[in-house]
PDB file of C-alpha atoms and ligand atoms in Angstrom:
ATOM      1  CA  MET X   1      -0.156   0.046  -0.026  1.00 70.00           C
ATOM      2  CA  SER X   2       1.283   3.525  -1.019  1.00 73.00           C
ATOM      3  CA  ALA X   3       2.134   5.706   1.673  1.00 83.00           C
ATOM      4  CA  VAL X   4      -0.175   8.580  -0.179  1.00 85.00           C
ATOM      5  CA  ALA X   5      -3.056   6.277  -0.879  1.00 82.00           C
ATOM      6  CA  LYS X   6      -6.097   8.470  -0.791  1.00 80.00           C
ATOM      7  CA  ASP X   7      -9.400   7.224   0.572  1.00 82.00           C
ATOM      8  CA  ALA X   8     -11.507   5.810  -2.536  1.00 89.00           C
ATOM      9  CA  PRO X   9     -14.564   8.415  -3.155  1.00 96.00           C
ATOM     10  CA  VAL X  10     -18.042   7.468  -1.888  1.00 98.00           C
ATOM     11  CA  ARG X  11     -20.841   7.336  -4.303  1.00 98.00           C
ATOM     12  CA  ALA X  12     -23.807   9.967  -3.114  1.00 98.00           C
ATOM     13  CA  ALA X  13     -26.975  11.241  -4.407  1.00 98.00           C
ATOM     14  CA  LEU X  14     -28.310  14.575  -4.528  1.00 99.00           C
ATOM     15  CA  GLY X  15     -31.687  15.758  -5.196  1.00 98.00           C
ATOM     16  CA  LEU X  16     -31.867  19.031  -6.925  1.00 98.00           C
ATOM     17  CA  GLY X  17     -35.383  21.376  -6.988  1.00 98.00           C
ATOM     18  CA  SER X  18     -36.518  24.889  -7.810  1.00 98.00           C
ATOM     19  CA  ASN X  19     -39.490  26.690  -8.380  1.00 98.00           C
ATOM     20  CA  ILE X  20     -38.700  30.138  -8.429  1.00 97.00           C
ATOM     21  CA  GLY X  21     -37.315  32.101 -11.441  1.00 98.00           C
ATOM     22  CA  ASP X  22     -35.616  30.244 -14.348  1.00 98.00           C
ATOM     23  CA  THR X  23     -35.313  27.027 -12.766  1.00 98.00           C
ATOM     24  CA  ARG X  24     -33.833  25.355 -15.637  1.00 98.00           C
ATOM     25  CA  ALA X  25     -30.763  27.763 -15.459  1.00 98.00           C
ATOM     26  CA  HIS X  26     -30.606  27.273 -11.673  1.00 98.00           C
ATOM     27  CA  LEU X  27     -30.321  23.436 -11.271  1.00 98.00           C
ATOM     28  CA  GLU X  28     -27.916  23.975 -14.298  1.00 98.00           C
ATOM     29  CA  ALA X  29     -25.779  26.758 -12.338  1.00 98.00           C
ATOM     30  CA  ALA X  30     -25.878  24.573  -9.315  1.00 98.00           C
ATOM     31  CA  LEU X  31     -24.583  21.186 -11.319  1.00 98.00           C
ATOM     32  CA  ALA X  32     -22.047  22.991 -12.375  1.00 98.00           C
ATOM     33  CA  ALA X  33     -20.759  24.591  -9.247  1.00 98.00           C
ATOM     34  CA  LEU X  34     -20.813  21.254  -7.512  1.00 98.00           C
ATOM     35  CA  GLY X  35     -19.025  19.239 -10.185  1.00 98.00           C
ATOM     36  CA  GLU X  36     -15.974  22.033  -9.738  1.00 98.00           C
ATOM     37  CA  THR X  37     -15.729  21.902  -6.665  1.00 98.00           C
ATOM     38  CA  ASP X  38     -12.586  20.107  -5.521  1.00 97.00           C
ATOM     39  CA  GLY X  39     -13.520  16.413  -4.082  1.00 97.00           C
ATOM     40  CA  ILE X  40     -16.973  16.056  -6.116  1.00 98.00           C
ATOM     41  CA  ARG X  41     -17.167  14.821  -9.270  1.00 98.00           C
ATOM     42  CA  VAL X  42     -20.720  14.668 -11.041  1.00 98.00           C
ATOM     43  CA  VAL X  43     -20.997  11.050 -12.710  1.00 98.00           C
ATOM     44  CA  ALA X  44     -24.682  11.651 -13.542  1.00 98.00           C
ATOM     45  CA  ARG X  45     -27.746  13.676 -13.901  1.00 98.00           C
ATOM     46  CA  SER X  46     -31.321  12.974 -14.648  1.00 98.00           C
ATOM     47  CA  ASP X  47     -33.435  14.284 -16.731  1.00 98.00           C
ATOM     48  CA  ASP X  48     -35.434  17.195 -15.099  1.00 98.00           C
ATOM     49  CA  TYR X  49     -39.262  16.383 -14.119  1.00 98.00           C
ATOM     50  CA  ARG X  50     -41.879  18.988 -13.779  1.00 98.00           C
ATOM     51  CA  THR X  51     -43.680  18.122 -10.602  1.00 98.00           C
ATOM     52  CA  PRO X  52     -46.591  19.400  -8.321  1.00 98.00           C
ATOM     53  CA  PRO X  53     -45.672  20.817  -5.169  1.00 98.00           C
ATOM     54  CA  TRP X  54     -45.571  18.380  -2.056  1.00 97.00           C
ATOM     55  CA  GLY X  55     -46.076  19.596   1.608  1.00 96.00           C
ATOM     56  CA  PRO X  56     -48.606  22.091   3.301  1.00 96.00           C
ATOM     57  CA  VAL X  57     -47.126  25.196   1.318  1.00 97.00           C
ATOM     58  CA  PRO X  58     -49.367  26.165  -1.727  1.00 97.00           C
ATOM     59  CA  GLN X  59     -46.662  26.943  -4.365  1.00 98.00           C
ATOM     60  CA  ASP X  60     -45.700  26.579  -8.232  1.00 98.00           C
ATOM     61  CA  ASP X  61     -45.179  23.449  -9.508  1.00 98.00           C
ATOM     62  CA  TYR X  62     -41.040  22.327  -9.218  1.00 98.00           C
ATOM     63  CA  ARG X  63     -38.303  21.192 -11.637  1.00 98.00           C
ATOM     64  CA  ASN X  64     -36.477  18.436  -9.820  1.00 99.00           C
ATOM     65  CA  ALA X  65     -33.675  16.246 -10.919  1.00 99.00           C
ATOM     66  CA  CYS X  66     -31.273  14.050  -9.521  1.00 99.00           C
ATOM     67  CA  ALA X  67     -27.449  13.535  -9.484  1.00 99.00           C
ATOM     68  CA  VAL X  68     -25.140  10.959  -8.604  1.00 98.00           C
ATOM     69  CA  ILE X  69     -21.751  11.972  -7.359  1.00 98.00           C
ATOM     70  CA  GLU X  70     -18.383  10.506  -6.283  1.00 98.00           C
ATOM     71  CA  THR X  71     -16.875  12.611  -3.692  1.00 98.00           C
ATOM     72  CA  THR X  72     -13.842  12.343  -1.084  1.00 98.00           C
ATOM     73  CA  LEU X  73     -15.675  15.044   1.202  1.00 98.00           C
ATOM     74  CA  GLY X  74     -17.527  13.765   4.170  1.00 97.00           C
ATOM     75  CA  PRO X  75     -20.943  14.148   4.692  1.00 98.00           C
ATOM     76  CA  ARG X  76     -20.983  17.434   6.655  1.00 97.00           C
ATOM     77  CA  ALA X  77     -18.592  19.055   3.944  1.00 98.00           C
ATOM     78  CA  LEU X  78     -20.834  17.953   1.362  1.00 98.00           C
ATOM     79  CA  LEU X  79     -23.623  19.404   2.852  1.00 98.00           C
ATOM     80  CA  ASP X  80     -21.886  22.731   3.742  1.00 98.00           C
ATOM     81  CA  ARG X  81     -20.758  22.730   0.309  1.00 98.00           C
ATOM     82  CA  CYS X  82     -24.494  22.204  -1.313  1.00 98.00           C
ATOM     83  CA  LEU X  83     -25.792  24.794   1.146  1.00 98.00           C
ATOM     84  CA  GLU X  84     -22.977  27.321  -0.100  1.00 98.00           C
ATOM     85  CA  VAL X  85     -23.997  26.565  -3.640  1.00 98.00           C
ATOM     86  CA  GLU X  86     -27.638  27.561  -2.755  1.00 98.00           C
ATOM     87  CA  ARG X  87     -26.581  30.742  -1.049  1.00 97.00           C
ATOM     88  CA  ALA X  88     -24.302  31.528  -4.023  1.00 98.00           C
ATOM     89  CA  LEU X  89     -27.221  31.113  -6.180  1.00 97.00           C
ATOM     90  CA  GLY X  90     -29.455  33.460  -3.984  1.00 96.00           C
ATOM     91  CA  ARG X  91     -31.524  31.095  -2.124  1.00 96.00           C
ATOM     92  CA  GLU X  92     -33.204  32.703   1.087  1.00 91.00           C
ATOM     93  CA  ARG X  93     -34.600  30.935   3.859  1.00 78.00           C
ATOM     94  CA  ASP X  94     -38.027  32.332   5.008  1.00 79.00           C
ATOM     95  CA  VAL X  95     -41.088  30.211   4.806  1.00 90.00           C
ATOM     96  CA  ARG X  96     -40.067  26.797   5.936  1.00 94.00           C
ATOM     97  CA  TRP X  97     -41.145  24.293   3.275  1.00 96.00           C
ATOM     98  CA  GLY X  98     -41.941  27.202   0.802  1.00 97.00           C
ATOM     99  CA  PRO X  99     -40.844  27.882  -2.563  1.00 97.00           C
ATOM    100  CA  ARG X 100     -36.866  28.486  -3.453  1.00 97.00           C
ATOM    101  CA  ILE X 101     -34.898  29.437  -6.047  1.00 97.00           C
ATOM    102  CA  ILE X 102     -32.618  26.339  -5.288  1.00 98.00           C
ATOM    103  CA  ASP X 103     -32.745  23.443  -3.018  1.00 98.00           C
ATOM    104  CA  ILE X 104     -29.724  20.681  -2.899  1.00 98.00           C
ATOM    105  CA  ASP X 105     -30.384  17.941  -0.533  1.00 98.00           C
ATOM    106  CA  VAL X 106     -27.825  15.109   0.360  1.00 98.00           C
ATOM    107  CA  LEU X 107     -29.869  11.780   0.074  1.00 98.00           C
ATOM    108  CA  ILE X 108     -27.517   9.135   0.304  1.00 98.00           C
ATOM    109  CA  TYR X 109     -23.859   9.264   0.848  1.00 98.00           C
ATOM    110  CA  GLY X 110     -22.272   5.053   0.496  1.00 97.00           C
ATOM    111  CA  GLU X 111     -23.900   3.119   2.862  1.00 95.00           C
ATOM    112  CA  ALA X 112     -23.387   5.674   5.603  1.00 97.00           C
ATOM    113  CA  ARG X 113     -25.829   6.533   8.178  1.00 98.00           C
ATOM    114  CA  VAL X 114     -25.874  10.094   9.491  1.00 98.00           C
ATOM    115  CA  GLU X 115     -27.863  11.409  12.242  1.00 97.00           C
ATOM    116  CA  GLU X 116     -26.802  14.968  13.043  1.00 96.00           C
ATOM    117  CA  GLU X 117     -28.150  18.510  13.862  1.00 94.00           C
ATOM    118  CA  GLY X 118     -29.565  19.510  10.152  1.00 91.00           C
ATOM    119  CA  LEU X 119     -28.352  16.247   8.438  1.00 96.00           C
ATOM    120  CA  SER X 120     -30.113  13.103   8.181  1.00 98.00           C
ATOM    121  CA  ILE X 121     -28.708  10.355   5.802  1.00 98.00           C
ATOM    122  CA  PRO X 122     -30.151   8.630   4.219  1.00 98.00           C
ATOM    123  CA  HIS X 123     -32.776  10.892   3.365  1.00 97.00           C
ATOM    124  CA  PRO X 124     -35.508   9.944   5.692  1.00 96.00           C
ATOM    125  CA  ARG X 125     -38.431  10.561   3.709  1.00 96.00           C
ATOM    126  CA  MET X 126     -37.540  10.123   0.200  1.00 97.00           C
ATOM    127  CA  GLY X 127     -38.902   6.671  -0.276  1.00 97.00           C
ATOM    128  CA  GLU X 128     -42.492   8.327  -0.485  1.00 97.00           C
ATOM    129  CA  ARG X 129     -41.541  11.187  -2.652  1.00 98.00           C
ATOM    130  CA  ALA X 130     -42.142  10.354  -6.052  1.00 98.00           C
ATOM    131  CA  PHE X 131     -40.071  13.706  -7.015  1.00 98.00           C
ATOM    132  CA  VAL X 132     -37.097  12.187  -5.653  1.00 98.00           C
ATOM    133  CA  LEU X 133     -37.558   8.690  -6.781  1.00 98.00           C
ATOM    134  CA  VAL X 134     -38.653   8.964 -10.052  1.00 98.00           C
ATOM    135  CA  PRO X 135     -35.442  10.950 -11.192  1.00 98.00           C
ATOM    136  CA  LEU X 136     -33.428   8.647  -8.786  1.00 98.00           C
ATOM    137  CA  ALA X 137     -34.700   5.537 -10.174  1.00 98.00           C
ATOM    138  CA  GLU X 138     -33.414   7.133 -13.542  1.00 98.00           C
ATOM    139  CA  ILE X 139     -29.873   7.338 -12.773  1.00 98.00           C
ATOM    140  CA  TRP X 140     -29.171   4.301  -9.803  1.00 98.00           C
ATOM    141  CA  PRO X 141     -32.245   2.565  -9.724  1.00 98.00           C
ATOM    142  CA  GLY X 142     -30.119   0.395  -7.221  1.00 98.00           C
ATOM    143  CA  ALA X 143     -29.585   3.560  -4.832  1.00 98.00           C
ATOM    144  CA  PRO X 144     -30.323   2.054  -1.354  1.00 98.00           C
ATOM    145  CA  LEU X 145     -32.965   3.988   0.496  1.00 98.00           C
ATOM    146  CA  GLY X 146     -31.699   2.798   3.932  1.00 97.00           C
ATOM    147  CA  ASP X 147     -34.800   0.848   4.701  1.00 97.00           C
ATOM    148  CA  GLY X 148     -34.016  -2.155   2.548  1.00 97.00           C
ATOM    149  CA  ARG X 149     -35.207  -1.155  -0.444  1.00 98.00           C
ATOM    150  CA  THR X 150     -33.857   0.154  -3.901  1.00 98.00           C
ATOM    151  CA  ALA X 151     -34.773   3.326  -5.811  1.00 98.00           C
ATOM    152  CA  SER X 152     -36.710   1.172  -8.145  1.00 98.00           C
ATOM    153  CA  GLU X 153     -38.552  -1.045  -5.372  1.00 98.00           C
ATOM    154  CA  ALA X 154     -39.662   2.034  -3.502  1.00 98.00           C
ATOM    155  CA  LEU X 155     -40.967   3.694  -6.866  1.00 98.00           C
ATOM    156  CA  ALA X 156     -43.009   0.564  -8.123  1.00 97.00           C
ATOM    157  CA  THR X 157     -45.399   1.426  -4.635  1.00 97.00           C
ATOM    158  CA  CYS X 158     -45.063   4.984  -4.400  1.00 98.00           C
ATOM    159  CA  PRO X 159     -47.906   7.451  -5.586  1.00 97.00           C
ATOM    160  CA  GLY X 160     -48.077  10.743  -7.460  1.00 97.00           C
ATOM    161  CA  GLN X 161     -46.120   9.524 -10.249  1.00 97.00           C
ATOM    162  CA  ASP X 162     -48.800   9.997 -12.908  1.00 96.00           C
ATOM    163  CA  GLU X 163     -48.710  14.032 -11.881  1.00 97.00           C
ATOM    164  CA  ILE X 164     -44.836  14.325 -12.827  1.00 98.00           C
ATOM    165  CA  ARG X 165     -43.575  15.078 -16.405  1.00 98.00           C
ATOM    166  CA  LYS X 166     -40.522  14.460 -17.751  1.00 98.00           C
ATOM    167  CA  LEU X 167     -39.105  18.133 -18.782  1.00 98.00           C
TER     168      LEU X 167
HETATM  169  C1  LIG V 201     -47.392  16.735   5.908  1.00 75.07           C
HETATM  170  C2  LIG V 201     -45.974  17.640   6.409  1.00 75.07           C
HETATM  171  C3  LIG V 201     -47.195  16.458   4.797  1.00 75.07           C
HETATM  172  C4  LIG V 201     -45.363  17.899   5.810  1.00 75.07           C
HETATM  173  C5  LIG V 201     -45.970  16.542   3.776  1.00 75.07           C
HETATM  174  C6  LIG V 201     -44.119  17.351   2.654  1.00 75.07           C
HETATM  175  C7  LIG V 201     -43.151  18.938   3.859  1.00 75.07           C
HETATM  176  C8  LIG V 201     -42.664  17.451   1.751  1.00 75.07           C
HETATM  177  C9  LIG V 201     -42.012  19.071   3.446  1.00 75.07           C
HETATM  178  C10 LIG V 201     -44.808  17.507   4.587  1.00 75.07           C
HETATM  179  C11 LIG V 201     -43.726  17.981   3.354  1.00 75.07           C
HETATM  180  C12 LIG V 201     -41.645  18.535   1.987  1.00 75.07           C
HETATM  181  C13 LIG V 201     -40.355  19.979  -3.272  1.00 75.07           C
HETATM  182  C14 LIG V 201     -41.698  20.184  -2.942  1.00 75.07           C
HETATM  183  C15 LIG V 201     -40.690  20.677  -0.789  1.00 75.07           C
HETATM  184  C16 LIG V 201     -39.642  19.766  -3.997  1.00 75.07           C
HETATM  185  C17 LIG V 201     -41.850  18.996  -4.943  1.00 75.07           C
HETATM  186  C18 LIG V 201     -40.420  19.099   1.299  1.00 75.07           C
HETATM  187  C19 LIG V 201     -40.364  20.065   1.030  1.00 75.07           C
HETATM  188  N1  LIG V 201     -39.993  20.768  -1.759  1.00 75.07           N
HETATM  189  N2  LIG V 201     -42.243  19.610  -4.053  1.00 75.07           N
HETATM  190  N3  LIG V 201     -41.731  20.484  -1.578  1.00 75.07           N
HETATM  191  N4  LIG V 201     -40.523  19.398  -5.287  1.00 75.07           N
HETATM  192  N5  LIG V 201     -42.628  18.545  -6.008  1.00 75.07           N
HETATM  193  O1  LIG V 201     -38.517  19.565  -4.072  1.00 75.07           O
HETATM  194  O2  LIG V 201     -40.070  18.188   0.482  1.00 75.07           O
HETATM  195  S1  LIG V 201     -40.714  21.440   0.567  1.00 75.07           S
HETATM  196 MG1  LIG V 202     -35.634  19.161  -0.567  1.00 75.07          MG
HETATM  197 MG1  LIG V 203     -32.838  21.129   1.917  1.00 75.07          MG
END
């Protein structure tokens, strides 16, 4: 073993969403910024999907997508970089679960389980959200959701898929 061997990169999944302004440009800019980050390589990017808003806040439809990355960043550093990119694109946090210029969520980080302030991995509710599962299963059907199911297995029983349109 070489004395300078690096830890192998970890395969992680990110969920992206936008429902304010030029949503296509916001997703592109977010992925470009992530891909230019030292320690992040974007290895797959889903198509974009138009999805009805989930949650208690009435708001416009979203554009959602997922990306698979390989990263040498730890989970907290990866989250911090995602939040930094959100801020760089002008995200303001006011209404909880309200409309946003860009949202970047860490869905999966290897086989890791993380429960920390502001960071739960695997994302605890992604297995119920068609707006996550449809793009994720497109690029990583075997993605481990952490509940014993893969993305494609969860998608098979996930409601709301008929309201989602590939863009
Ligand atoms: C009761 C209470 C039922 C809360 C649902 C669901 C909260 C989803 C937040 C909920 C509840 C969320 C996106 C979205 C949001 C998105 C689409 C969230 C966070 N983000 N809808 N709604 N795409 N289509 O990215 O996911 S707010
Ligand atoms: Mg989100
Ligand atoms: Mg978020």
